[in-house]
Short mmCIF file of N, CA and C in Angstrom, two decimals:
data_model
loop_
_atom_site.label_atom_id
_atom_site.label_comp_id
_atom_site.label_asym_id
_atom_site.label_seq_id
_atom_site.Cartn_x
_atom_site.Cartn_y
_atom_site.Cartn_z
N MET A 1 -83.94 -83.47 182.08
CA MET A 1 -83.77 -83.26 180.65
C MET A 1 -84.44 -81.96 180.21
N ARG A 2 -85.64 -81.71 180.75
CA ARG A 2 -86.38 -80.51 180.38
C ARG A 2 -85.61 -79.24 180.77
N LYS A 3 -84.97 -79.25 181.95
CA LYS A 3 -84.19 -78.11 182.40
C LYS A 3 -83.01 -77.86 181.47
N LEU A 4 -82.41 -78.91 180.95
CA LEU A 4 -81.29 -78.77 180.03
C LEU A 4 -81.73 -78.12 178.73
N LEU A 5 -82.94 -78.36 178.29
CA LEU A 5 -83.46 -77.77 177.06
C LEU A 5 -83.86 -76.31 177.27
N ILE A 6 -84.38 -75.99 178.42
CA ILE A 6 -84.83 -74.62 178.71
C ILE A 6 -83.65 -73.65 178.76
N LEU A 7 -82.53 -74.05 179.32
CA LEU A 7 -81.37 -73.16 179.44
C LEU A 7 -80.87 -72.65 178.10
N PRO A 8 -80.63 -73.51 177.08
CA PRO A 8 -80.16 -72.99 175.79
C PRO A 8 -81.18 -72.06 175.12
N VAL A 9 -82.46 -72.38 175.23
CA VAL A 9 -83.50 -71.51 174.66
C VAL A 9 -83.49 -70.16 175.36
N PHE A 10 -83.37 -70.15 176.66
CA PHE A 10 -83.31 -68.90 177.42
C PHE A 10 -82.09 -68.08 177.01
N LEU A 11 -80.93 -68.72 176.91
CA LEU A 11 -79.71 -68.01 176.52
C LEU A 11 -79.81 -67.45 175.10
N PHE A 12 -80.43 -68.19 174.18
CA PHE A 12 -80.62 -67.70 172.81
C PHE A 12 -81.50 -66.46 172.82
N LEU A 13 -82.61 -66.50 173.52
CA LEU A 13 -83.53 -65.35 173.58
C LEU A 13 -82.85 -64.15 174.25
N LEU A 14 -82.09 -64.39 175.28
CA LEU A 14 -81.38 -63.32 175.97
C LEU A 14 -80.37 -62.66 175.04
N THR A 15 -79.63 -63.45 174.27
CA THR A 15 -78.66 -62.93 173.32
C THR A 15 -79.35 -62.12 172.24
N ALA A 16 -80.45 -62.62 171.70
CA ALA A 16 -81.18 -61.90 170.65
C ALA A 16 -81.68 -60.55 171.17
N CYS A 17 -82.21 -60.52 172.37
CA CYS A 17 -82.67 -59.26 172.96
C CYS A 17 -81.51 -58.31 173.18
N PHE A 18 -80.38 -58.82 173.65
CA PHE A 18 -79.22 -57.97 173.91
C PHE A 18 -78.71 -57.33 172.62
N GLU A 19 -78.62 -58.12 171.54
CA GLU A 19 -78.13 -57.57 170.29
C GLU A 19 -79.07 -56.49 169.75
N THR A 20 -80.37 -56.69 169.86
CA THR A 20 -81.33 -55.68 169.42
C THR A 20 -81.19 -54.42 170.26
N GLU A 21 -80.96 -54.57 171.56
CA GLU A 21 -80.79 -53.41 172.43
C GLU A 21 -79.52 -52.64 172.11
N LYS A 22 -78.50 -53.30 171.55
CA LYS A 22 -77.27 -52.62 171.17
C LYS A 22 -77.52 -51.63 170.04
N ASN A 23 -78.57 -51.85 169.26
CA ASN A 23 -78.85 -50.99 168.12
C ASN A 23 -80.35 -50.89 167.87
N PRO A 24 -81.07 -50.21 168.76
CA PRO A 24 -82.52 -50.10 168.58
C PRO A 24 -82.85 -49.22 167.37
N GLN A 25 -84.04 -49.43 166.82
CA GLN A 25 -84.47 -48.63 165.68
C GLN A 25 -84.66 -47.18 166.11
N ARG A 26 -84.19 -46.27 165.27
CA ARG A 26 -84.36 -44.84 165.52
C ARG A 26 -85.60 -44.33 164.80
N GLU A 27 -85.90 -43.06 165.01
CA GLU A 27 -87.06 -42.43 164.38
C GLU A 27 -86.98 -42.53 162.86
N LEU A 28 -88.13 -42.73 162.22
CA LEU A 28 -88.20 -42.86 160.77
C LEU A 28 -88.65 -41.56 160.12
N SER A 29 -88.16 -41.31 158.90
CA SER A 29 -88.61 -40.18 158.09
C SER A 29 -88.67 -40.66 156.64
N THR A 30 -89.36 -39.90 155.80
CA THR A 30 -89.57 -40.31 154.42
C THR A 30 -88.39 -39.93 153.53
N LEU A 31 -87.99 -40.86 152.69
CA LEU A 31 -86.97 -40.64 151.66
C LEU A 31 -87.62 -41.02 150.33
N THR A 32 -87.38 -40.21 149.30
CA THR A 32 -88.00 -40.44 148.00
C THR A 32 -86.95 -40.48 146.89
N PHE A 33 -87.04 -41.50 146.04
CA PHE A 33 -86.30 -41.57 144.79
C PHE A 33 -87.26 -41.15 143.69
N SER A 34 -86.81 -40.30 142.76
CA SER A 34 -87.70 -39.92 141.66
C SER A 34 -86.94 -39.83 140.35
N SER A 35 -87.67 -40.13 139.28
CA SER A 35 -87.15 -40.03 137.92
C SER A 35 -88.36 -39.89 137.01
N GLY A 36 -88.52 -38.71 136.40
CA GLY A 36 -89.69 -38.49 135.57
C GLY A 36 -90.95 -38.65 136.39
N GLU A 37 -91.83 -39.52 135.94
CA GLU A 37 -93.10 -39.77 136.64
C GLU A 37 -92.94 -40.76 137.81
N GLN A 38 -91.85 -41.49 137.82
CA GLN A 38 -91.63 -42.52 138.84
C GLN A 38 -91.23 -41.89 140.17
N GLN A 39 -91.90 -42.32 141.24
CA GLN A 39 -91.56 -41.87 142.59
C GLN A 39 -91.66 -43.07 143.52
N ILE A 40 -90.58 -43.30 144.28
CA ILE A 40 -90.51 -44.45 145.19
C ILE A 40 -90.19 -43.94 146.58
N ASP A 41 -91.04 -44.24 147.55
CA ASP A 41 -90.87 -43.77 148.92
C ASP A 41 -90.44 -44.90 149.84
N PHE A 42 -89.57 -44.54 150.78
CA PHE A 42 -89.14 -45.44 151.85
C PHE A 42 -89.20 -44.68 153.16
N GLU A 43 -89.32 -45.39 154.25
CA GLU A 43 -89.18 -44.82 155.58
C GLU A 43 -87.78 -45.20 156.05
N VAL A 44 -86.97 -44.20 156.40
CA VAL A 44 -85.58 -44.47 156.74
C VAL A 44 -85.21 -43.90 158.10
N GLU A 45 -84.26 -44.57 158.73
CA GLU A 45 -83.60 -44.03 159.91
C GLU A 45 -82.45 -43.16 159.41
N THR A 46 -82.13 -42.13 160.17
CA THR A 46 -81.06 -41.22 159.77
C THR A 46 -79.85 -41.43 160.68
N SER A 47 -78.68 -41.58 160.05
CA SER A 47 -77.42 -41.68 160.78
C SER A 47 -76.51 -40.54 160.33
N LYS A 48 -76.13 -39.69 161.28
CA LYS A 48 -75.20 -38.62 160.94
C LYS A 48 -74.16 -38.39 162.03
N ALA A 49 -74.46 -38.74 163.26
CA ALA A 49 -73.47 -38.65 164.34
C ALA A 49 -72.47 -39.80 164.17
N MET A 50 -71.25 -39.59 164.60
CA MET A 50 -70.17 -40.57 164.40
C MET A 50 -70.56 -41.96 164.90
N GLN A 51 -71.15 -42.05 166.08
CA GLN A 51 -71.53 -43.35 166.62
C GLN A 51 -72.61 -44.02 165.77
N GLU A 52 -73.58 -43.23 165.29
CA GLU A 52 -74.63 -43.78 164.44
C GLU A 52 -74.05 -44.25 163.11
N LEU A 53 -73.12 -43.48 162.55
CA LEU A 53 -72.49 -43.86 161.28
C LEU A 53 -71.73 -45.17 161.43
N ALA A 54 -71.04 -45.34 162.54
CA ALA A 54 -70.25 -46.55 162.76
C ALA A 54 -71.15 -47.77 162.99
N LEU A 55 -72.27 -47.59 163.66
CA LEU A 55 -73.16 -48.70 164.02
C LEU A 55 -74.05 -49.13 162.86
N GLY A 56 -74.57 -48.18 162.11
CA GLY A 56 -75.42 -48.51 160.96
C GLY A 56 -76.52 -49.49 161.31
N LEU A 57 -76.63 -50.56 160.53
CA LEU A 57 -77.65 -51.58 160.76
C LEU A 57 -77.08 -52.84 161.42
N MET A 58 -75.92 -52.71 162.05
CA MET A 58 -75.33 -53.86 162.73
C MET A 58 -76.28 -54.43 163.78
N TYR A 59 -76.22 -55.73 163.93
CA TYR A 59 -76.95 -56.50 164.94
C TYR A 59 -78.45 -56.62 164.67
N ARG A 60 -78.95 -56.00 163.62
CA ARG A 60 -80.37 -56.14 163.29
C ARG A 60 -80.60 -57.49 162.61
N LYS A 61 -81.67 -58.16 162.99
CA LYS A 61 -81.98 -59.47 162.42
C LYS A 61 -82.89 -59.34 161.20
N SER A 62 -83.63 -58.23 161.09
CA SER A 62 -84.53 -58.04 159.96
C SER A 62 -84.85 -56.56 159.83
N MET A 63 -85.46 -56.22 158.68
CA MET A 63 -85.89 -54.85 158.44
C MET A 63 -87.09 -54.93 157.50
N PRO A 64 -88.17 -54.20 157.81
CA PRO A 64 -89.33 -54.22 156.91
C PRO A 64 -88.94 -53.80 155.49
N GLU A 65 -89.64 -54.33 154.51
CA GLU A 65 -89.31 -54.11 153.09
C GLU A 65 -89.25 -52.63 152.71
N ASN A 66 -90.12 -51.82 153.25
CA ASN A 66 -90.19 -50.41 152.84
C ASN A 66 -89.33 -49.49 153.73
N GLN A 67 -88.41 -50.08 154.49
CA GLN A 67 -87.57 -49.28 155.37
C GLN A 67 -86.10 -49.40 154.99
N GLY A 68 -85.30 -48.48 155.53
CA GLY A 68 -83.87 -48.48 155.29
C GLY A 68 -83.19 -47.51 156.21
N MET A 69 -81.97 -47.15 155.85
CA MET A 69 -81.19 -46.20 156.65
C MET A 69 -80.44 -45.29 155.69
N ILE A 70 -80.38 -43.99 156.02
CA ILE A 70 -79.57 -43.05 155.26
C ILE A 70 -78.43 -42.55 156.15
N PHE A 71 -77.22 -42.59 155.58
CA PHE A 71 -76.02 -42.09 156.25
C PHE A 71 -75.69 -40.75 155.59
N LEU A 72 -75.58 -39.71 156.39
CA LEU A 72 -75.34 -38.36 155.87
C LEU A 72 -73.94 -37.89 156.24
N PHE A 73 -73.28 -37.22 155.29
CA PHE A 73 -71.96 -36.67 155.50
C PHE A 73 -72.01 -35.16 155.30
N GLU A 74 -71.23 -34.43 156.08
CA GLU A 74 -71.24 -32.96 156.01
C GLU A 74 -70.66 -32.43 154.71
N THR A 75 -69.68 -33.11 154.17
CA THR A 75 -69.04 -32.68 152.92
C THR A 75 -68.93 -33.88 151.98
N PRO A 76 -68.89 -33.64 150.68
CA PRO A 76 -68.74 -34.75 149.73
C PRO A 76 -67.42 -35.48 149.96
N ARG A 77 -67.45 -36.80 149.84
CA ARG A 77 -66.26 -37.60 150.09
C ARG A 77 -66.41 -38.98 149.49
N GLN A 78 -65.29 -39.66 149.39
CA GLN A 78 -65.35 -41.09 149.12
C GLN A 78 -65.30 -41.75 150.49
N THR A 79 -66.14 -42.71 150.70
CA THR A 79 -66.21 -43.38 151.99
C THR A 79 -66.21 -44.88 151.77
N ALA A 80 -66.06 -45.64 152.82
CA ALA A 80 -66.07 -47.10 152.71
C ALA A 80 -66.98 -47.68 153.78
N PHE A 81 -67.70 -48.71 153.39
CA PHE A 81 -68.61 -49.42 154.29
C PHE A 81 -68.20 -50.88 154.30
N TRP A 82 -68.62 -51.59 155.37
CA TRP A 82 -68.46 -53.03 155.42
C TRP A 82 -69.70 -53.61 156.06
N MET A 83 -69.78 -54.93 156.04
CA MET A 83 -70.97 -55.61 156.55
C MET A 83 -70.68 -56.35 157.86
N LYS A 84 -69.60 -55.97 158.54
CA LYS A 84 -69.27 -56.61 159.80
C LYS A 84 -70.44 -56.49 160.77
N ASN A 85 -70.78 -57.58 161.43
CA ASN A 85 -71.86 -57.65 162.42
C ASN A 85 -73.22 -57.22 161.84
N THR A 86 -73.36 -57.28 160.52
CA THR A 86 -74.63 -56.97 159.86
C THR A 86 -75.21 -58.27 159.34
N TYR A 87 -76.40 -58.63 159.82
CA TYR A 87 -77.00 -59.91 159.51
C TYR A 87 -77.92 -59.87 158.29
N ILE A 88 -78.26 -58.67 157.83
CA ILE A 88 -79.21 -58.51 156.74
C ILE A 88 -78.46 -58.24 155.44
N PRO A 89 -78.70 -58.98 154.35
CA PRO A 89 -78.10 -58.60 153.07
C PRO A 89 -78.70 -57.26 152.61
N LEU A 90 -77.84 -56.40 152.07
CA LEU A 90 -78.28 -55.03 151.77
C LEU A 90 -77.92 -54.60 150.35
N ASP A 91 -78.73 -53.69 149.81
CA ASP A 91 -78.38 -52.91 148.64
C ASP A 91 -77.92 -51.56 149.16
N MET A 92 -76.83 -51.02 148.61
CA MET A 92 -76.31 -49.70 149.01
C MET A 92 -76.44 -48.75 147.83
N VAL A 93 -77.04 -47.60 148.09
CA VAL A 93 -77.25 -46.59 147.06
C VAL A 93 -76.46 -45.35 147.48
N PHE A 94 -75.58 -44.88 146.61
CA PHE A 94 -74.73 -43.73 146.88
C PHE A 94 -75.31 -42.49 146.21
N VAL A 95 -75.27 -41.36 146.94
CA VAL A 95 -75.88 -40.11 146.47
C VAL A 95 -74.80 -39.04 146.39
N ASN A 96 -74.75 -38.32 145.27
CA ASN A 96 -73.73 -37.28 145.11
C ASN A 96 -74.23 -35.91 145.57
N ASP A 97 -73.38 -34.90 145.42
CA ASP A 97 -73.71 -33.56 145.89
C ASP A 97 -74.74 -32.85 145.01
N LYS A 98 -75.20 -33.49 143.93
CA LYS A 98 -76.30 -32.96 143.12
C LYS A 98 -77.61 -33.65 143.51
N LEU A 99 -77.55 -34.43 144.60
CA LEU A 99 -78.69 -35.18 145.13
C LEU A 99 -79.21 -36.21 144.14
N GLN A 100 -78.28 -36.85 143.43
CA GLN A 100 -78.61 -37.89 142.47
C GLN A 100 -77.88 -39.18 142.83
N VAL A 101 -78.49 -40.31 142.48
CA VAL A 101 -77.84 -41.60 142.67
C VAL A 101 -76.62 -41.64 141.75
N ASN A 102 -75.44 -41.86 142.33
CA ASN A 102 -74.22 -41.92 141.53
C ASN A 102 -73.51 -43.26 141.65
N GLY A 103 -74.12 -44.20 142.32
CA GLY A 103 -73.55 -45.53 142.42
C GLY A 103 -74.47 -46.46 143.19
N ILE A 104 -74.38 -47.75 142.87
CA ILE A 104 -75.21 -48.76 143.54
C ILE A 104 -74.38 -50.02 143.72
N VAL A 105 -74.47 -50.61 144.90
CA VAL A 105 -73.90 -51.94 145.16
C VAL A 105 -75.08 -52.81 145.60
N GLU A 106 -75.34 -53.86 144.84
CA GLU A 106 -76.46 -54.74 145.16
C GLU A 106 -76.00 -55.96 145.94
N ASN A 107 -76.84 -56.38 146.86
CA ASN A 107 -76.68 -57.62 147.60
C ASN A 107 -75.34 -57.74 148.33
N ALA A 108 -75.01 -56.73 149.13
CA ALA A 108 -73.83 -56.81 150.00
C ALA A 108 -74.08 -57.93 151.00
N GLN A 109 -73.13 -58.83 151.11
CA GLN A 109 -73.32 -60.04 151.90
C GLN A 109 -73.11 -59.83 153.40
N PRO A 110 -74.01 -60.38 154.21
CA PRO A 110 -73.90 -60.25 155.67
C PRO A 110 -72.57 -60.75 156.20
N MET A 111 -72.09 -60.09 157.25
CA MET A 111 -70.92 -60.47 158.02
C MET A 111 -69.60 -60.35 157.25
N ASN A 112 -69.61 -59.78 156.07
CA ASN A 112 -68.41 -59.65 155.25
C ASN A 112 -67.63 -58.41 155.67
N GLU A 113 -66.33 -58.55 155.85
CA GLU A 113 -65.50 -57.42 156.28
C GLU A 113 -64.76 -56.76 155.13
N LYS A 114 -65.06 -57.17 153.90
CA LYS A 114 -64.44 -56.53 152.73
C LYS A 114 -65.04 -55.12 152.59
N LEU A 115 -64.17 -54.14 152.35
CA LEU A 115 -64.63 -52.76 152.23
C LEU A 115 -65.36 -52.53 150.91
N ILE A 116 -66.45 -51.79 151.00
CA ILE A 116 -67.24 -51.39 149.83
C ILE A 116 -67.08 -49.88 149.72
N TYR A 117 -66.45 -49.44 148.64
CA TYR A 117 -66.15 -48.02 148.48
C TYR A 117 -67.24 -47.29 147.70
N SER A 118 -67.51 -46.07 148.12
CA SER A 118 -68.45 -45.22 147.41
C SER A 118 -67.73 -44.51 146.28
N PRO A 119 -68.49 -43.99 145.31
CA PRO A 119 -67.88 -43.10 144.33
C PRO A 119 -67.42 -41.81 145.03
N ALA A 120 -66.55 -41.07 144.40
CA ALA A 120 -66.13 -39.77 144.95
C ALA A 120 -67.34 -38.84 145.00
N ARG A 121 -67.26 -37.83 145.83
CA ARG A 121 -68.30 -36.80 145.97
C ARG A 121 -69.63 -37.35 146.50
N THR A 122 -69.56 -38.39 147.32
CA THR A 122 -70.76 -38.95 147.94
C THR A 122 -71.11 -38.14 149.19
N ILE A 123 -72.37 -37.75 149.30
CA ILE A 123 -72.81 -37.04 150.51
C ILE A 123 -73.78 -37.87 151.34
N ALA A 124 -74.25 -38.99 150.76
CA ALA A 124 -75.16 -39.85 151.50
C ALA A 124 -75.08 -41.27 150.95
N VAL A 125 -75.33 -42.23 151.83
CA VAL A 125 -75.43 -43.63 151.45
C VAL A 125 -76.75 -44.13 152.03
N ILE A 126 -77.51 -44.82 151.20
CA ILE A 126 -78.79 -45.36 151.63
C ILE A 126 -78.70 -46.88 151.59
N GLU A 127 -79.03 -47.51 152.71
CA GLU A 127 -79.05 -48.97 152.77
C GLU A 127 -80.49 -49.46 152.80
N LEU A 128 -80.77 -50.39 151.89
CA LEU A 128 -82.10 -51.00 151.75
C LEU A 128 -81.93 -52.51 151.75
N ASN A 129 -83.01 -53.23 151.97
CA ASN A 129 -82.95 -54.69 151.90
C ASN A 129 -82.47 -55.11 150.51
N ALA A 130 -81.64 -56.15 150.47
CA ALA A 130 -81.13 -56.66 149.20
C ALA A 130 -82.28 -57.04 148.28
N GLY A 131 -82.13 -56.67 147.01
CA GLY A 131 -83.14 -56.98 146.01
C GLY A 131 -84.10 -55.84 145.72
N ILE A 132 -84.19 -54.88 146.63
CA ILE A 132 -85.13 -53.76 146.47
C ILE A 132 -84.74 -52.86 145.29
N VAL A 133 -83.44 -52.62 145.10
CA VAL A 133 -82.98 -51.76 144.00
C VAL A 133 -83.48 -52.30 142.67
N LYS A 134 -83.31 -53.59 142.47
CA LYS A 134 -83.76 -54.22 141.22
C LYS A 134 -85.28 -54.24 141.14
N GLN A 135 -85.93 -54.62 142.22
CA GLN A 135 -87.39 -54.74 142.25
C GLN A 135 -88.06 -53.40 141.96
N LYS A 136 -87.53 -52.31 142.51
CA LYS A 136 -88.15 -50.98 142.36
C LYS A 136 -87.54 -50.16 141.21
N ASN A 137 -86.58 -50.75 140.50
CA ASN A 137 -85.91 -50.09 139.38
C ASN A 137 -85.24 -48.77 139.81
N ILE A 138 -84.54 -48.82 140.93
CA ILE A 138 -83.75 -47.66 141.37
C ILE A 138 -82.45 -47.69 140.56
N HIS A 139 -82.10 -46.55 139.97
CA HIS A 139 -80.95 -46.53 139.07
C HIS A 139 -80.17 -45.22 139.16
N ARG A 140 -78.96 -45.22 138.59
CA ARG A 140 -78.11 -44.04 138.55
C ARG A 140 -78.87 -42.88 137.90
N GLY A 141 -78.62 -41.69 138.44
CA GLY A 141 -79.25 -40.49 137.90
C GLY A 141 -80.56 -40.11 138.57
N MET A 142 -81.17 -41.04 139.32
CA MET A 142 -82.42 -40.72 140.01
C MET A 142 -82.17 -39.62 141.04
N LYS A 143 -83.14 -38.77 141.23
CA LYS A 143 -83.08 -37.71 142.23
C LYS A 143 -83.46 -38.33 143.59
N VAL A 144 -82.82 -37.84 144.65
CA VAL A 144 -83.09 -38.34 146.00
C VAL A 144 -83.51 -37.16 146.86
N MET A 145 -84.64 -37.31 147.55
CA MET A 145 -85.15 -36.25 148.43
C MET A 145 -85.33 -36.79 149.84
N HIS A 146 -84.84 -36.02 150.80
CA HIS A 146 -84.98 -36.34 152.22
C HIS A 146 -84.85 -35.04 152.99
N LYS A 147 -85.57 -34.91 154.08
CA LYS A 147 -85.60 -33.63 154.81
C LYS A 147 -84.23 -33.15 155.27
N GLU A 148 -83.27 -34.05 155.48
CA GLU A 148 -81.95 -33.64 155.95
C GLU A 148 -80.89 -33.70 154.85
N LEU A 149 -81.31 -33.92 153.63
CA LEU A 149 -80.40 -34.00 152.50
C LEU A 149 -80.51 -32.70 151.70
N ASN A 150 -79.76 -31.70 152.14
CA ASN A 150 -79.82 -30.35 151.55
C ASN A 150 -78.44 -29.84 151.24
N PHE A 151 -77.76 -30.43 150.30
CA PHE A 151 -76.40 -29.99 150.01
C PHE A 151 -76.44 -28.77 149.11
N GLN A 152 -75.58 -27.80 149.41
CA GLN A 152 -75.53 -26.57 148.60
C GLN A 152 -74.37 -26.65 147.65
#
């Protein structure tokens, strides 16, 4: 009986490790939202290569509260995201070519394949844990600063 119990636990742990290995955390850098005196900092992973953009936060089981991911695009565009293979509910913040928040989608549901469209002229999308946008009062018009976010 004990051997029968050990096998499913082993398989579960093996699967969890495999999924994390499919998408390990990348290097973190500081991203700042600002408006007047208000300044909110996060540590984010950067996705700009095609494979990184496609993978995003898929297969991650959790993310620390003060962390997220920024997706960077070479030119302004309307883009679409989905939550396929994403286990964490997320807030999505869209950034325009003036480096300002131009759209927000709160609480995108895990594993949902419905497309979430950005506003036009989006050059970056920032994914944070669901609820953070409301908790930190992140809103449209806020300035966004990141070392790789330098649109001319």
